[in-house]
Structures are given as structure tokens and as C-alpha cells.
Amino acid sequence: MSTQQPGRAGGRAGFDGQIPRGETVASFETYEAAQQAVDRLAGADFPVKQLSIVGDGLKSVERVTGKLSYGRAAGGGALSGAWLGLFFGLLLVIVNPASSLAFVGAAILIGAAFGMMFTIVTYSLNRRRRDFTSVMQVLATSYTVIVAPELANRARNILSQPEGSGDRQAGQGPS
């Protein structure tokens, strides 16, 4: 794992935008199994800030959820627009308490109408290129737990102990 530089300004703690370096202490087929290993190490008072879970063999998976039609496009657009209208309507009521809830209803209807129109126009323009709905995700084929070299043996020893033995590991889930 790459060591954190003292006094370094940045985003999230310990994340410097580089792939972590260190020794692999365990490899897993699922992210949940890697999380359970980190939980075991945390339960044994291991300095978990020194750990990283790295996914290897990334694959982009797109799962087709259905056929897109004018009706589905209009319904989805109306729903999205209604949520936006609700937000603006409630914002209006908060800013101007004298306004009635009729303004919220009107904002929802106007938002739904604009959302529906925008989505139908967009669908009409892209209909021949993309006529289905889908969900995209990135998955890894394996996950490795990486730690600084000076802590690798300690981590391996903790993970090699049977579940429930050692430092405060009772009550943890299976690994």
C-alpha cells in the first residue's frame, strides 16, 4: 500500500489516486469475502487504515432490463420530471410560506409534462440506435487484500486462525 504523505492535502483520507502497493495477504472471488476478511482484521485490532481491497480483472457488464417503447419513455420521463417539480414546488413553499400547496401540485404537473416531452423527443431521435433499457456495472473477477509489507505477516496470521479464536473475533460472520 502506498504510504500517506504527512500534511498532504487531498480528497478522501488515504486516497491519493494511485493503485495501492504492498503485499497481498489474501485473495477472494467476491467482494463480500474480502470485506469479511477486513472485518476479521478489524476485530483483531489490526490497523485497518493500512489495508486496501483491490479488484482485478475488471469487466463492464450491461444487463438488459427490457424493451424501450414510447409508453415506457413517456412514463419514465414523467416520473423524473414530477420529482423535479416536487423539489421546486417544495422549495417555493419554503422560500415563500404564503404560497399554498396548490403551487406544489402545479409544479409537479408542469415538471411531469416537461419531463415527458423531453424524454419522448430524446427517444424519437435515438430510437434506431438504442431500443432497450439496461443497467451498467463494473465487476472484478477477483479481489485481493493488500497491506504494507511490515504488517503482512501479522495480517496473514490473523486470517489463518480459525474463526472465533484469538483477539475479539467471536461473533464475527464466516469468512
XYZ file of C-alpha atoms in Angstrom:
175
model
C 0.000 0.000 0.000
C 1.292 3.445 -0.729
C 2.075 5.374 2.405
C 0.280 8.583 3.109
C 2.423 11.688 2.958
C 2.179 13.862 6.082
C 0.487 17.182 5.571
C -0.706 16.261 2.115
C -3.928 17.962 1.093
C -6.339 15.862 -0.857
C -9.772 14.288 -1.090
C -10.649 11.272 0.981
C -8.291 10.208 3.727
C -5.644 7.790 2.457
C -6.670 8.065 -1.197
C -4.064 9.668 -3.406
C -5.345 8.480 -6.790
C -2.701 5.772 -7.168
C -3.020 1.992 -7.101
C -2.068 0.770 -3.603
C 1.274 -1.010 -3.252
C 2.159 -3.674 -0.738
C 1.924 -7.387 -0.126
C -1.117 -9.497 -0.869
C -2.326 -11.190 2.304
C -5.406 -12.890 0.844
C -7.328 -13.268 -2.434
C -11.073 -13.786 -2.844
C -13.570 -14.401 -5.620
C -16.187 -11.996 -4.205
C -16.037 -8.513 -2.743
C -18.124 -9.649 0.235
C -15.499 -12.256 1.160
C -12.763 -9.600 1.005
C -14.890 -7.338 3.237
C -15.297 -10.162 5.764
C -11.515 -10.611 5.869
C -11.060 -6.906 6.596
C -13.765 -7.183 9.288
C -11.828 -10.053 10.902
C -8.659 -7.975 10.875
C -10.521 -5.012 12.363
C -11.909 -7.272 15.092
C -8.335 -8.285 15.967
C -7.289 -4.622 16.418
C -5.296 -4.617 13.183
C -4.547 -1.089 11.838
C -7.134 -1.245 9.043
C -6.034 2.120 7.621
C -3.079 0.203 6.206
C -5.340 -2.165 4.205
C -6.721 -1.914 0.694
C -9.107 -4.121 -1.264
C -8.099 -4.198 -4.922
C -10.323 -5.594 -7.659
C -8.505 -7.319 -10.514
C -9.745 -8.237 -13.975
C -12.386 -5.525 -14.257
C -15.255 -6.177 -16.646
C -18.074 -3.917 -17.714
C -21.416 -5.748 -17.544
C -24.605 -4.333 -19.048
C -27.783 -6.165 -18.090
C -30.703 -5.549 -20.441
C -33.818 -4.892 -18.359
C -36.417 -4.524 -21.095
C -37.554 -3.152 -24.422
C -37.965 0.584 -24.628
C -41.157 1.958 -26.148
C -42.794 5.362 -26.395
C -45.001 4.482 -23.413
C -42.089 3.463 -21.190
C -40.084 6.500 -22.263
C -43.021 8.818 -21.563
C -43.700 7.215 -18.172
C -40.075 7.398 -17.067
C -39.769 10.994 -18.229
C -42.995 11.986 -16.463
C -41.808 10.366 -13.233
C -38.403 12.082 -13.352
C -39.997 15.403 -14.195
C -42.538 15.012 -11.386
C -39.723 14.503 -8.854
C -38.005 17.641 -10.120
C -41.310 19.526 -9.982
C -41.884 18.349 -6.402
C -38.437 19.621 -5.444
C -39.019 23.055 -6.970
C -42.556 23.230 -5.565
C -41.384 22.487 -2.037
C -38.515 24.928 -2.466
C -41.072 27.605 -3.418
C -43.136 26.849 -0.306
C -40.027 27.055 1.895
C -38.909 30.361 0.359
C -42.418 31.857 0.324
C -44.555 30.297 3.115
C -47.553 32.352 1.956
C -47.849 30.190 -1.168
C -50.276 27.288 -0.942
C -49.797 23.607 -1.650
C -51.566 24.195 -4.968
C -48.251 25.585 -6.194
C -46.576 22.284 -5.291
C -49.227 20.358 -7.266
C -48.843 22.664 -10.233
C -45.051 22.346 -10.122
C -45.363 18.540 -10.089
C -47.674 18.571 -13.123
C -45.519 21.043 -15.053
C -42.372 19.041 -14.228
C -44.048 15.796 -15.327
C -45.160 17.372 -18.612
C -41.713 18.767 -19.425
C -40.007 15.514 -18.409
C -42.372 13.509 -20.605
C -41.905 15.785 -23.614
C -38.122 15.873 -23.280
C -37.854 12.091 -22.944
C -40.160 11.406 -25.896
C -38.150 13.763 -28.115
C -34.878 12.158 -26.992
C -36.282 8.651 -27.546
C -37.535 9.622 -31.017
C -34.068 10.823 -32.016
C -32.251 7.745 -30.639
C -34.852 5.060 -31.340
C -32.950 3.217 -34.055
C -29.662 3.189 -32.110
C -30.868 2.108 -28.674
C -34.274 0.485 -28.299
C -33.838 -1.114 -24.865
C -33.256 -0.229 -21.208
C -30.300 -1.546 -19.244
C -28.255 -1.277 -16.084
C -24.462 -0.970 -16.343
C -21.989 -2.089 -13.679
C -18.275 -2.766 -13.356
C -17.309 -6.091 -11.756
C -13.963 -7.626 -10.849
C -13.039 -11.279 -11.347
C -11.051 -11.370 -8.081
C -10.325 -9.204 -5.046
C -7.066 -9.039 -3.113
C -6.437 -7.599 0.341
C -3.174 -5.654 0.292
C -1.209 -4.320 3.266
C 2.118 -2.601 3.942
C 4.973 -5.173 3.888
C 5.858 -4.683 7.566
C 2.317 -5.723 8.596
C 1.778 -8.558 6.093
C 2.795 -11.456 8.362
C 0.609 -10.200 11.204
C -2.391 -9.965 8.854
C -1.763 -13.452 7.438
C -1.517 -14.905 10.965
C -4.838 -13.343 11.993
C -6.598 -14.554 8.836
C -5.147 -18.067 9.152
C -6.541 -18.525 12.682
C -9.832 -20.418 12.928
C -12.884 -18.199 13.237
C -13.664 -17.264 16.846
C -10.132 -17.769 18.191
C -7.738 -15.003 19.058
C -8.377 -11.327 19.676
C -12.058 -10.380 19.933
C -13.091 -12.383 16.847
C -16.055 -14.081 18.499
C -19.354 -13.011 16.997
C -17.927 -12.221 13.557
C -19.544 -13.697 10.453
C -17.972 -16.515 8.460
C -15.017 -15.611 6.273
